Amino acid sequence: MLDRAWFERDAIDVGPDLLGKVLMATAGGVTCSGRIVETEAYMPDDPASHSFNGETARNRVMFGDPAHLYVYLSYGIHHCLNIVTGPLGSGQAVLIRALDPIEGIDMMRRRRGRPDRELADGPGKLAQALGLTLVDNGIDVLAGVSPARVVDDGVAPPADPIVGPRIGISKATTRPWRFRM
DNA sequence: AAAGAGATGGTCT
DNA sequence: GACCATCTCTTTT
């Protein structure tokens, strides 16, 4: 479980299965982690996906091996974190949209400077809380020692995840590829 | 409680 | 030069 093959499936299948998994980041000897509670799938042939117009310098990681971290800069200000899924070269990823903080909450408070409920309840917020930026683009989230990992602590994904349309996009806005627990 | 707008820079046409 | 897979603050109801 949670091996390369697990991430080699379509983003619309990995997306809901990532709910309940734990995203961890270590920087400067401090580890912060949170449970994944909201995701979005970005598929091949998906007009809303960065991969839609083919491989470029920015989205190169999306076309690489699954289970790697794809980080991009959003609106020139915020970083957003994705986990690459699907077969090599297929150009899919799951956007991590929200975490419930578990470990390193004091560090998250320092990085965010916001009330606890706003530490990681959005894609840009959680990237800031974990301290991950463009320099972490391409990281293998299954590597034992890595600045960012995805781990399974035994919490099962919800049997009935909340499914709805994706947020903040202007194309393919009705596809029900947003998953929440 | 909801709606509006500015910030800010990489990426692509 | 337009377009953002967003966040926060301000203004309005």
Tab-separated table of C-alpha atoms (C1' of nucleotides) in Angstrom:
chain	number	residue	atom	x	y	z
A	1	MET	CA	0.000	0.000	0.000
A	2	LEU	CA	1.123	3.525	-0.797
A	3	ASP	CA	3.767	2.297	-3.184
A	4	ARG	CA	4.537	3.554	-6.674
A	5	ALA	CA	1.762	1.429	-8.180
A	6	TRP	CA	-0.758	3.001	-5.813
A	7	PHE	CA	-0.026	6.414	-7.316
A	8	GLU	CA	0.109	5.066	-10.865
A	9	ARG	CA	-3.696	5.122	-11.089
A	10	ASP	CA	-5.826	7.925	-12.563
A	11	ALA	CA	-6.009	11.138	-10.560
A	12	ILE	CA	-9.796	10.805	-10.211
A	13	ASP	CA	-9.183	7.535	-8.334
A	14	VAL	CA	-6.154	8.632	-6.309
A	15	GLY	CA	-7.844	11.924	-5.332
A	16	PRO	CA	-10.495	10.429	-3.022
A	17	ASP	CA	-8.075	7.747	-1.786
A	18	LEU	CA	-5.626	10.417	-0.605
A	19	LEU	CA	-8.232	11.653	1.889
A	20	GLY	CA	-7.033	10.561	5.329
A	21	LYS	CA	-3.398	10.137	4.278
A	22	VAL	CA	-0.771	12.309	5.984
A	23	LEU	CA	1.398	14.865	4.205
A	24	MET	CA	4.654	15.579	6.063
A	25	ALA	CA	7.359	18.139	5.419
A	26	THR	CA	10.697	18.516	7.152
A	27	ALA	CA	12.810	21.659	7.009
A	28	GLY	CA	15.607	22.714	9.314
A	29	GLY	CA	15.078	19.663	11.507
A	30	VAL	CA	11.441	20.582	12.142
A	31	THR	CA	8.680	18.326	10.842
A	32	CYS	CA	5.181	19.576	10.117
A	33	SER	CA	2.383	17.291	9.055
A	34	GLY	CA	-1.330	17.263	8.433
A	35	ARG	CA	-4.092	14.936	7.389
A	36	ILE	CA	-5.286	15.448	3.803
A	37	VAL	CA	-8.967	16.423	3.920
A	38	GLU	CA	-9.558	17.983	0.494
A	39	THR	CA	-8.169	17.201	-2.970
A	40	GLU	CA	-8.832	17.887	-6.637
A	41	ALA	CA	-8.007	15.710	-9.643
A	42	TYR	CA	-6.416	17.080	-12.817
A	43	MET	CA	-6.575	14.600	-15.651
A	44	PRO	CA	-5.167	14.211	-19.174
A	45	ASP	CA	-7.368	15.881	-21.829
A	46	ASP	CA	-8.599	18.174	-19.062
A	47	PRO	CA	-8.806	21.808	-20.197
A	48	ALA	CA	-8.328	22.990	-16.609
A	49	SER	CA	-5.081	21.059	-16.166
A	50	HIS	CA	-1.641	22.575	-16.558
A	51	SER	CA	-0.800	19.518	-18.656
A	52	PHE	CA	-3.538	20.208	-21.248
A	53	ASN	CA	-1.281	21.932	-23.784
A	54	GLY	CA	1.581	19.463	-23.486
A	55	GLU	CA	4.834	19.394	-21.603
A	56	THR	CA	6.576	22.685	-20.758
A	57	ALA	CA	9.312	23.733	-18.370
A	58	ARG	CA	6.740	24.437	-15.668
A	59	ASN	CA	4.677	21.241	-15.856
A	60	ARG	CA	7.539	18.847	-16.665
A	61	VAL	CA	7.147	17.037	-13.329
A	62	MET	CA	3.501	16.234	-14.120
A	63	PHE	CA	4.694	14.119	-17.033
A	64	GLY	CA	7.295	12.289	-14.942
A	65	ASP	CA	7.092	9.411	-12.489
A	66	PRO	CA	4.026	9.176	-10.220
A	67	ALA	CA	4.321	9.922	-6.482
A	68	HIS	CA	6.431	13.010	-7.068
A	69	LEU	CA	5.605	16.512	-5.846
A	70	TYR	CA	4.524	19.063	-8.465
A	71	VAL	CA	4.752	22.605	-7.080
A	72	TYR	CA	3.708	25.718	-8.974
A	73	LEU	CA	3.396	29.396	-8.154
A	74	SER	CA	-0.196	30.600	-8.133
A	75	TYR	CA	-1.097	34.221	-8.856
A	76	GLY	CA	2.546	35.151	-8.399
A	77	ILE	CA	2.177	34.814	-4.644
A	78	HIS	CA	1.159	31.383	-3.398
A	79	HIS	CA	2.610	27.942	-3.877
A	80	CYS	CA	0.325	24.966	-4.551
A	81	LEU	CA	1.197	21.298	-4.006
A	82	ASN	CA	0.203	18.375	-6.209
A	83	ILE	CA	1.026	14.687	-6.180
A	84	VAL	CA	1.741	13.287	-9.641
A	85	THR	CA	-0.391	10.251	-10.506
A	86	GLY	CA	-1.001	7.937	-13.450
A	87	PRO	CA	1.418	6.179	-15.772
A	88	LEU	CA	4.661	7.886	-16.734
A	89	GLY	CA	4.022	10.569	-19.335
A	90	SER	CA	0.249	10.819	-18.834
A	91	GLY	CA	0.291	14.283	-17.262
A	92	GLN	CA	-1.992	13.873	-14.252
A	93	ALA	CA	-1.860	15.137	-10.692
A	94	VAL	CA	-3.922	15.571	-7.543
A	95	LEU	CA	-3.972	19.054	-5.996
A	96	ILE	CA	-3.853	19.038	-2.184
A	97	ARG	CA	-6.447	21.623	-1.139
A	98	ALA	CA	-6.638	21.331	2.655
A	99	LEU	CA	-4.998	19.681	5.660
A	100	ASP	CA	-5.918	19.151	9.286
A	101	PRO	CA	-2.668	19.994	11.110
A	102	ILE	CA	-1.164	17.164	13.166
A	103	GLU	CA	2.505	17.831	13.927
A	104	GLY	CA	4.559	21.030	14.128
A	105	ILE	CA	1.583	23.267	14.792
A	106	ASP	CA	3.726	25.899	16.521
A	107	MET	CA	5.876	26.183	13.386
A	108	MET	CA	2.761	26.425	11.226
A	109	ARG	CA	1.465	29.259	13.414
A	110	ARG	CA	4.779	31.068	13.019
A	111	ARG	CA	4.741	30.651	9.244
A	112	ARG	CA	1.087	31.576	8.796
A	113	GLY	CA	0.460	34.219	11.431
A	114	ARG	CA	-3.244	33.433	11.298
A	115	PRO	CA	-5.872	31.832	13.570
A	116	ASP	CA	-5.548	28.047	13.944
A	117	ARG	CA	-8.519	27.294	11.737
A	118	GLU	CA	-6.759	29.104	8.868
A	119	LEU	CA	-3.410	27.330	9.165
A	120	ALA	CA	-3.900	24.930	6.261
A	121	ASP	CA	-7.498	25.223	4.977
A	122	GLY	CA	-6.511	26.173	1.433
A	123	PRO	CA	-3.938	25.109	-1.160
A	124	GLY	CA	-1.753	28.194	-0.802
A	125	LYS	CA	-2.142	28.221	2.967
A	126	LEU	CA	-1.036	24.617	3.480
A	127	ALA	CA	2.031	25.061	1.279
A	128	GLN	CA	3.038	28.053	3.392
A	129	ALA	CA	2.292	26.160	6.623
A	130	LEU	CA	4.535	23.281	5.530
A	131	GLY	CA	7.237	25.611	4.242
A	132	LEU	CA	7.281	24.037	0.769
A	133	THR	CA	8.120	26.149	-2.299
A	134	LEU	CA	9.285	25.815	-5.896
A	135	VAL	CA	12.641	24.471	-4.713
A	136	ASP	CA	10.760	21.349	-3.582
A	137	ASN	CA	9.306	20.738	-7.048
A	138	GLY	CA	9.924	17.161	-8.219
A	139	ILE	CA	10.497	15.588	-4.800
A	140	ASP	CA	9.713	11.880	-4.439
A	141	VAL	CA	7.046	11.670	-1.727
A	142	LEU	CA	7.736	7.966	-1.167
A	143	ALA	CA	11.447	8.379	-0.416
A	144	GLY	CA	12.306	7.578	3.195
A	145	VAL	CA	14.341	10.726	3.708
A	146	SER	CA	12.784	13.554	1.763
A	147	PRO	CA	11.676	17.146	2.444
A	148	ALA	CA	8.096	16.020	1.683
A	149	ARG	CA	6.449	12.640	2.154
A	150	VAL	CA	2.987	11.095	1.966
A	151	VAL	CA	2.411	8.400	4.572
A	152	ASP	CA	-0.429	6.125	5.638
A	153	ASP	CA	-1.011	6.106	9.381
A	154	GLY	CA	-3.865	3.623	9.179
A	155	VAL	CA	-6.772	6.042	8.807
A	156	ALA	CA	-9.032	4.772	6.044
A	157	PRO	CA	-10.366	7.119	3.385
A	158	PRO	CA	-14.003	8.112	3.965
A	159	ALA	CA	-16.563	5.659	2.612
A	160	ASP	CA	-18.656	8.580	1.355
A	161	PRO	CA	-16.373	11.482	0.416
A	162	ILE	CA	-18.060	14.747	-0.482
A	163	VAL	CA	-17.758	15.050	-4.245
A	164	GLY	CA	-18.288	18.276	-6.165
A	165	PRO	CA	-16.998	20.568	-8.908
A	166	ARG	CA	-13.501	21.995	-8.732
A	167	ILE	CA	-12.859	25.505	-7.448
A	168	GLY	CA	-11.079	28.530	-8.825
A	169	ILE	CA	-10.842	27.392	-12.432
A	170	SER	CA	-12.402	28.881	-15.564
A	171	LYS	CA	-12.476	25.814	-17.830
A	172	ALA	CA	-14.180	22.433	-17.340
A	173	THR	CA	-15.833	23.882	-14.262
A	174	THR	CA	-18.551	21.250	-13.909
A	175	ARG	CA	-16.494	18.067	-13.652
A	176	PRO	CA	-17.053	16.553	-10.167
A	177	TRP	CA	-13.386	16.081	-9.390
A	178	ARG	CA	-13.128	17.741	-5.983
A	179	PHE	CA	-13.087	15.448	-2.962
A	180	ARG	CA	-13.584	16.335	0.690
A	181	MET	CA	-13.884	14.596	4.040
B	1	DA	C1'	-22.577	37.184	5.897
B	2	DA	C1'	-21.427	38.203	1.409
B	3	DA	C1'	-19.227	40.612	-2.190
B	4	DG	C1'	-15.327	43.203	-4.236
B	5	DA	C1'	-10.732	44.237	-5.196
B	6	DG	C1'	-5.618	44.429	-4.904
B	7	DA	C1'	-1.365	42.012	-4.471
B	8	DT	C1'	2.289	40.078	-7.506
B	9	DG	C1'	5.159	37.268	-10.840
B	10	DG	C1'	5.758	33.213	-13.774
B	11	DT	C1'	4.055	31.246	-17.935
B	12	DC	C1'	2.393	31.200	-22.387
B	13	DT	C1'	0.406	33.472	-26.810
C	1	DG	C1'	0.000	41.535	-22.813
C	2	DA	C1'	-3.383	38.301	-20.868
C	3	DC	C1'	-4.217	34.890	-17.807
C	4	DC	C1'	-4.245	32.629	-13.780
C	5	DA	C1'	-5.718	25.307	-9.807
C	6	DT	C1'	-5.256	32.084	-4.299
C	7	DC	C1'	-5.378	34.815	-0.085
C	8	DT	C1'	-6.460	38.715	2.674
C	9	DC	C1'	-8.351	42.968	3.631
C	10	DT	C1'	-12.056	46.283	2.924
C	11	DT	C1'	-16.654	47.517	1.912
C	12	DT	C1'	-21.443	46.635	1.699
C	13	DT	C1'	-25.841	44.367	3.075
